[in-house]
Short mmCIF file of C-alpha atoms and ligand atoms in Angstrom, two decimals:
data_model
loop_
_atom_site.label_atom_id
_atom_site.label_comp_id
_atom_site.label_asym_id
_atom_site.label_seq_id
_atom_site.Cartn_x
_atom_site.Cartn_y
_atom_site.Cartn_z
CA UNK A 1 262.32 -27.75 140.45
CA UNK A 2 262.64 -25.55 143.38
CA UNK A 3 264.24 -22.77 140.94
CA UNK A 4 261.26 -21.15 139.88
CA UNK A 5 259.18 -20.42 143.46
CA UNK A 6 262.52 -19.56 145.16
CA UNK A 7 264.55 -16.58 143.49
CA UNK A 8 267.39 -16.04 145.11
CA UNK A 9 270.04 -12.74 144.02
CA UNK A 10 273.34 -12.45 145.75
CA UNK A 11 272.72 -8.52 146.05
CA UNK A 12 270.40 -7.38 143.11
CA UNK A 13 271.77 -4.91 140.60
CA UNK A 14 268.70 -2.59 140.99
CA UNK A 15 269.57 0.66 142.46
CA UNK A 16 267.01 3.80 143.36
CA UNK A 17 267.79 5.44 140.33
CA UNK A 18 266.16 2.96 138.63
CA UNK A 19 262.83 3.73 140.34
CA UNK A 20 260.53 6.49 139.45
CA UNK A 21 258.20 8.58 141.53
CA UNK A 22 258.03 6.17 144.71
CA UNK A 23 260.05 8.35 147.03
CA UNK A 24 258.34 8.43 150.34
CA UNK A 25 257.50 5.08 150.42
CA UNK A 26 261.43 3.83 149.59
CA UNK A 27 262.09 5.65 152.70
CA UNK A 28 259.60 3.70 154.93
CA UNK A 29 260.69 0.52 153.66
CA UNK A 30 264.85 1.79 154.40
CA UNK A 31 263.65 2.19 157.61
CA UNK A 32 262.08 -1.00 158.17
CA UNK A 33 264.69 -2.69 156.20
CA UNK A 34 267.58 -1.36 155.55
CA UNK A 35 268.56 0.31 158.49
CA UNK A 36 268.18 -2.86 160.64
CA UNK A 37 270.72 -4.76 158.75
CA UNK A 38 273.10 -1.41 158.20
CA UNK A 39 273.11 0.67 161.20
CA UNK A 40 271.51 -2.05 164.21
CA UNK A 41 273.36 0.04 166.90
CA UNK A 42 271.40 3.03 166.15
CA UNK A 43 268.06 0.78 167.33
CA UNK A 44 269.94 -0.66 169.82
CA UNK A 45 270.95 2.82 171.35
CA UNK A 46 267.70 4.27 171.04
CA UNK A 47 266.24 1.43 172.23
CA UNK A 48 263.82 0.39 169.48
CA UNK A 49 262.92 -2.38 167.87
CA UNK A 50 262.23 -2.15 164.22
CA UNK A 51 259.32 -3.34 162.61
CA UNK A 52 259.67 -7.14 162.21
CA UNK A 53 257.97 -7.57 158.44
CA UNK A 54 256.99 -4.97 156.31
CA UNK A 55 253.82 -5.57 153.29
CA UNK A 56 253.53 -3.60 150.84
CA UNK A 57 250.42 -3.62 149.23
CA UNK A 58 248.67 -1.78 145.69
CA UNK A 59 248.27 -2.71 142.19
CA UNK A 60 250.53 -5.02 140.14
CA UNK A 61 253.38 -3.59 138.48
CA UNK A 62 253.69 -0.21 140.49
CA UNK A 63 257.39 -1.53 141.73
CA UNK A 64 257.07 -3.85 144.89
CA UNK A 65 259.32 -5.89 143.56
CA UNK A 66 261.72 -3.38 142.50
CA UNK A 67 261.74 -1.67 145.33
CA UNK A 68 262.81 -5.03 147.39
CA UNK A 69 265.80 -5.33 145.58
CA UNK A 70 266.93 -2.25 145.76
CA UNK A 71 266.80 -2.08 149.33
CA UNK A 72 268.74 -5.18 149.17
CA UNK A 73 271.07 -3.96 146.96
CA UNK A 74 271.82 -0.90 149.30
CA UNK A 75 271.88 -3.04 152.17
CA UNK A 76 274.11 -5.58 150.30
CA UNK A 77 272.32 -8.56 151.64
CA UNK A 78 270.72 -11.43 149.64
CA UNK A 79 267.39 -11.32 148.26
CA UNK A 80 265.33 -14.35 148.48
CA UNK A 81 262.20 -14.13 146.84
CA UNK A 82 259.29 -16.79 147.02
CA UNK A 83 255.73 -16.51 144.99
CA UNK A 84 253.23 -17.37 147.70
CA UNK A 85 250.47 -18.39 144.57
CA UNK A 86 253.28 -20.38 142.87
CA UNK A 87 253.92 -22.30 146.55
CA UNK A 88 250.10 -22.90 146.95
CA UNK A 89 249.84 -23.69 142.87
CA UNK A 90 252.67 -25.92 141.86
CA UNK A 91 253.90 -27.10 145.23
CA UNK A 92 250.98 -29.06 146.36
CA UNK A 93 251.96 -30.75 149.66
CA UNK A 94 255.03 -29.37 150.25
CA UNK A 95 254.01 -25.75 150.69
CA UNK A 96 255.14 -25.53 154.86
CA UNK A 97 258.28 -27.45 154.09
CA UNK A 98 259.18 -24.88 151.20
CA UNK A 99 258.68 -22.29 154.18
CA UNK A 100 260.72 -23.94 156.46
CA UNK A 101 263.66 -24.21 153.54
CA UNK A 102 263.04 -20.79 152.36
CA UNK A 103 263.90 -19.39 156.33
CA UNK A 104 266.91 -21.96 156.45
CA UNK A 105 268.11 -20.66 153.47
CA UNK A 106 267.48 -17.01 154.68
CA UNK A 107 269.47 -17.63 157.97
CA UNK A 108 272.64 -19.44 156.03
CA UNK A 109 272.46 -16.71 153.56
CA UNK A 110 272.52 -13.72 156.24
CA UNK A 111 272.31 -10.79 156.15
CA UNK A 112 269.04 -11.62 153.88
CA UNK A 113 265.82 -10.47 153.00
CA UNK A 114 263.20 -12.64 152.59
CA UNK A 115 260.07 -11.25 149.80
CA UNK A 116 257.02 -13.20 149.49
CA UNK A 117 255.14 -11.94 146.85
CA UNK A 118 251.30 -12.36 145.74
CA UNK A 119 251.03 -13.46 149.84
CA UNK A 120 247.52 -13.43 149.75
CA UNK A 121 246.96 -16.89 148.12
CA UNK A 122 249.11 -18.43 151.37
CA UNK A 123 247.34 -15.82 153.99
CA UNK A 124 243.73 -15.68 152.49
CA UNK A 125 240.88 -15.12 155.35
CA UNK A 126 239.71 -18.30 156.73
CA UNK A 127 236.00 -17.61 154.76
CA UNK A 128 235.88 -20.39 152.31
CA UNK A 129 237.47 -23.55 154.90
CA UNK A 130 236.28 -27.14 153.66
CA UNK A 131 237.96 -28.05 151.04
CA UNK A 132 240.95 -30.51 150.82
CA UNK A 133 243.21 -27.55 149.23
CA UNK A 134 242.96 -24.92 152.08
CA UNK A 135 243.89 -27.16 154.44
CA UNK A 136 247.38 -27.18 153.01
CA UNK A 137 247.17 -23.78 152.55
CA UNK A 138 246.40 -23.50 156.50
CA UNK A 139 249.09 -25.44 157.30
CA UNK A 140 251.71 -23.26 154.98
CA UNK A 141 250.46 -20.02 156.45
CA UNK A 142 251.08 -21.61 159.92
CA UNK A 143 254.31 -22.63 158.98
CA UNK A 144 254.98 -18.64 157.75
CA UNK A 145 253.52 -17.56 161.18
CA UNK A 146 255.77 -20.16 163.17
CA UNK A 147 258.57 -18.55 161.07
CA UNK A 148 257.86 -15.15 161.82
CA UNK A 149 257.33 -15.22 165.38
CA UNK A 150 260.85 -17.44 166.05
CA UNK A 151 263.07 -14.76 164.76
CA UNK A 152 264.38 -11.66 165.99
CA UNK A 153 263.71 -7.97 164.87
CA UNK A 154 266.80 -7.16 165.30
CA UNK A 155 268.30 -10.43 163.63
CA UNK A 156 269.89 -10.08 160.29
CA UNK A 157 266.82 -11.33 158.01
CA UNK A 158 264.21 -9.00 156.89
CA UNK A 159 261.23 -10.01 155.93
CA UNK A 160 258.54 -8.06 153.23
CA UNK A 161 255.29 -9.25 151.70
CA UNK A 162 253.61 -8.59 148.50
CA UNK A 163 250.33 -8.62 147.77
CA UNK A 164 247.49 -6.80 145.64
CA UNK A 165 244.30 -7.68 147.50
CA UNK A 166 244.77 -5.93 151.40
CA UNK A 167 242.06 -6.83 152.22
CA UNK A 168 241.90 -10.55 151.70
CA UNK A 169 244.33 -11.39 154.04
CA UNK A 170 244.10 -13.41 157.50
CA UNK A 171 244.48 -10.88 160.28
CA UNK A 172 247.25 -12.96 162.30
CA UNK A 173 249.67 -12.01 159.47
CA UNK A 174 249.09 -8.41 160.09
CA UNK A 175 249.03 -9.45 164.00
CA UNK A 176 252.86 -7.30 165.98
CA UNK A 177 255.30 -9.36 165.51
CA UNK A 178 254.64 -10.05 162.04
CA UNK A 179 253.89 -7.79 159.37
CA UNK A 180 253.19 -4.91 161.88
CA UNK A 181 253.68 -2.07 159.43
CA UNK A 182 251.90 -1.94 156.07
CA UNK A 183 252.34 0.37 153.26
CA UNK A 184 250.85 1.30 150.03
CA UNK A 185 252.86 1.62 146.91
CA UNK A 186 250.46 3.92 144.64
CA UNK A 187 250.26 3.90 140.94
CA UNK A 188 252.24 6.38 139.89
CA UNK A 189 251.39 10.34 139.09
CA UNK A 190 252.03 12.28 136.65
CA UNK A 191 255.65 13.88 138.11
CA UNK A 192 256.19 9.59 138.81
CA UNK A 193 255.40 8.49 134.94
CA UNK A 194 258.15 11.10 133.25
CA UNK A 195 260.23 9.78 135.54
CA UNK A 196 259.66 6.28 135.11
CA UNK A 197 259.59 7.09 131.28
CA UNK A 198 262.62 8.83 131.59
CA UNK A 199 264.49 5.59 132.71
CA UNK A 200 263.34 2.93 130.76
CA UNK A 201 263.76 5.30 127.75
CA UNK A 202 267.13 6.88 128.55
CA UNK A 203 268.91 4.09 125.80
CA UNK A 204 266.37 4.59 123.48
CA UNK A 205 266.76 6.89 120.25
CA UNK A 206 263.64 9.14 120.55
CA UNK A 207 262.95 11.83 118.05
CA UNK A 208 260.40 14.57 119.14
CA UNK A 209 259.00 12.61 121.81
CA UNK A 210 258.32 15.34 124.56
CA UNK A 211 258.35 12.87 127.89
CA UNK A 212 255.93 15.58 129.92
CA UNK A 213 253.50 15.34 127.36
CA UNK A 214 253.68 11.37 127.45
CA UNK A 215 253.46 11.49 131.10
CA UNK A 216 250.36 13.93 130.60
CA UNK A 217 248.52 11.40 128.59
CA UNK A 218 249.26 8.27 130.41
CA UNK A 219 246.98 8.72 133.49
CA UNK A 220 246.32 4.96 135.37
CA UNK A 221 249.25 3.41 133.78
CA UNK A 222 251.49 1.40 135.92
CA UNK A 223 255.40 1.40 136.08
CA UNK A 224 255.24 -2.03 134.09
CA UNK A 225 252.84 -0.50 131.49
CA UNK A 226 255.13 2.37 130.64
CA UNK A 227 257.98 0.53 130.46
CA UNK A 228 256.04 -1.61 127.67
CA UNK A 229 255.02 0.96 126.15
CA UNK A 230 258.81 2.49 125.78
CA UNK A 231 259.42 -0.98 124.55
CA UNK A 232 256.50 -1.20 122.36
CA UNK A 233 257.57 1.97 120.32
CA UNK A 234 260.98 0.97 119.95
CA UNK A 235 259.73 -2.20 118.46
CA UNK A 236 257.61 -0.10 116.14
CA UNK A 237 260.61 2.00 114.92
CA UNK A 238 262.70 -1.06 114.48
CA UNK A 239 259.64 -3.13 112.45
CA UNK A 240 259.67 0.09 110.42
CA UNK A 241 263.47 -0.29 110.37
CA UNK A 242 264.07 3.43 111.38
CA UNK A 243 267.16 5.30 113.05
CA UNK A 244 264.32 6.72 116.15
CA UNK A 245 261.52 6.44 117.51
CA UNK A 246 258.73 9.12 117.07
CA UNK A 247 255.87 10.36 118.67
CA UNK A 248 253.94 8.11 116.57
CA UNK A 249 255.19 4.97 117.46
CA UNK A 250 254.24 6.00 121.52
CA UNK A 251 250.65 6.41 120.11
CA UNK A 252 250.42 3.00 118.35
CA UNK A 253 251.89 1.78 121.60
CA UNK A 254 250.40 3.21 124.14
CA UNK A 255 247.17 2.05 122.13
CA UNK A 256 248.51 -2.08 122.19
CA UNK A 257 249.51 -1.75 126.06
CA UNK A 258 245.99 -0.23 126.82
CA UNK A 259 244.01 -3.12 124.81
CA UNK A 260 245.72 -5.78 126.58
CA UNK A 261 245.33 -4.61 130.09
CA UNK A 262 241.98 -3.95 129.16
CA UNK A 263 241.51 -7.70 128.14
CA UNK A 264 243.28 -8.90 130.71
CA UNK A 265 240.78 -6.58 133.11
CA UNK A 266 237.73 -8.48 131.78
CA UNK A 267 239.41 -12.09 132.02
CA UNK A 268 239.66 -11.15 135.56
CA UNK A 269 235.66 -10.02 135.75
P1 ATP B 1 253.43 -7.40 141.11
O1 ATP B 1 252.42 -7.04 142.14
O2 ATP B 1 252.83 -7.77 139.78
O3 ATP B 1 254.52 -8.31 141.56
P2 ATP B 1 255.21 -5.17 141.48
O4 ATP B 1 254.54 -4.00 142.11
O5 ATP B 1 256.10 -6.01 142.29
O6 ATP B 1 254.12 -6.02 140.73
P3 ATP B 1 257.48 -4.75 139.84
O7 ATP B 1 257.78 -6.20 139.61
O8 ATP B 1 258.30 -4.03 140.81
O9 ATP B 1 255.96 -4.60 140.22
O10 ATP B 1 257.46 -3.97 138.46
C1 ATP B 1 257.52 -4.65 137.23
C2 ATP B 1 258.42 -3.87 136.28
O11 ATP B 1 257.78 -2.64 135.94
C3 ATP B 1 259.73 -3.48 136.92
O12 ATP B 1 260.70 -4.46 136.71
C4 ATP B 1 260.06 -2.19 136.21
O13 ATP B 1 260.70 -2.42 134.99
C5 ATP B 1 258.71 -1.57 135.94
N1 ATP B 1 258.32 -0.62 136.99
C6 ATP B 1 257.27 -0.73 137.84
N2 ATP B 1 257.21 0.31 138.67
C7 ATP B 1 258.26 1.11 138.37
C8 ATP B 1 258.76 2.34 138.88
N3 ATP B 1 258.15 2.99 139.90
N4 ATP B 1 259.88 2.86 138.32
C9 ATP B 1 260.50 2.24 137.30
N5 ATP B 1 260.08 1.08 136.77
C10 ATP B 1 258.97 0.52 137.28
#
């Protein structure tokens, strides 16, 4: 039943190409990440130390996650990745000792890198102490700290975090020494969407579907959002058992993926 909180990809199949926009902040995180595990004797010469964790922070589905596994797919190092609200949710009790295997496994696995995603619900601010819950949650973010601070920099396991809310989290994760660079991963502009169109269209049978314009009219949509709304329209063309997709079928889709993050905005209200 661990399979589900722990992911763990030999070296992911997701390359840069396969990320639009996004380019700046791939850097910092090659830098952080990469780098470390690829070149160490360049730190070691210069007489650095890299950044021991990395978090990147923004709104869901602008390519955290992607962006992890590429970097361990360039580095060619194993990607572990663990859902901090899944550990707090579905692990009651066991959350530090999940921690403690997660690390183990990050170690045996080496070189690794180690994502914790939606980190906030383990490394929430201490506002709302008292109840029986948080105190396993305490004791899993301890664990995580404990974790953190016993490893090297310049050790072969890198370790990012994930999270949407900034500024919900408990300071001592952001403390040197543990994530001690932070970086935002922006929803994507304009140049970013036709790119991110681009590639989760490029299989796709399109027929007078100008990808600027698209772009143009898809302000506030996230990387995940387009690439439903590619998948949308091709679902439209094959209901309407077609040989391409047309601009039409992006309008009708664009129009479903809008509606549902709109009612998924207002569960969240
Ligand atoms: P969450 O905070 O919800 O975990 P995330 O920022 O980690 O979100 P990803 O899991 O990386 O988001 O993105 C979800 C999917 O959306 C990706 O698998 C990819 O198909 C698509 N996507 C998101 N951003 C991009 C991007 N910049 N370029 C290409 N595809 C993207």
């Amino acid at each position: 039943s661990r399979v589900r909180v722990m992911e763990l990809i030999e070296s992911p199949d997701i390359t840069f190409e396969k990320i639009g926009g996004l380019r700046e902040e791939i850097e910092e995180v090659r830098e952080a990440v990469e780098y470390p595990l690829t070149k160490p004797e360049v730190f070691r010469r210069i007489g650095v130390e890299p950044p021991k964790g990395i978090l990147l922070y923004g709104p869901p589905g602008t390519g955290k996650t992607l962006i992890a596994k590429a970097v361990a797919h360039q580095a060619n190092a194993t990607f572990i990745r663990m859902s901090g609200s899944e550990l707090v949710h579905k692990f009651i009790g066991e959350g530090a000792q999940m921690v403690r295997d997660l690390f183990t496994m990050a170690r045996e696995r080496a070189p690794s890198i180690v994502f914790i995603d939606e980190i906030d619900a383990i490394g929430t601010m201490r506002l709302h102490d008292g109840t029986s819950g948080s105190a396993e949650v305490q004791r899993t973010l301890m664990q995580l700290l404990a974790e953190m601070d016993g490893f090297d920099n310049r050790g072969d396991v890198r370790i990012m975090g994930a999270t949407n809310r900034v500024d919900m989290l408990d300071p001592a994760l952001l403390r040197p020494g543990r994530f001690d660079r932070v970086l935002m991963v922006p929803l994507p502009d304009t140049a970013a969407r036709h790119e991110i169109l681009k590639i989760h269209s490029a299989k796709m049978q399109l027929r007078g579907v100008p990808l600027d314009k698209l772009a143009a009219e898809t302000e506030n949509t996230t990387g995940a959002e387009l690439e439903a709304i590619c998948r949308e329209a091709g679902m439209m063309a094959v209901r309407r058992d077609s040989d391409a997709i047309t601009w039409s079928d992006f309008e009708q889709a664009m129009r479903k993926v809008k509606d549902k993050t709109q009612s998924q905005d207002i569960m969240f209200l």
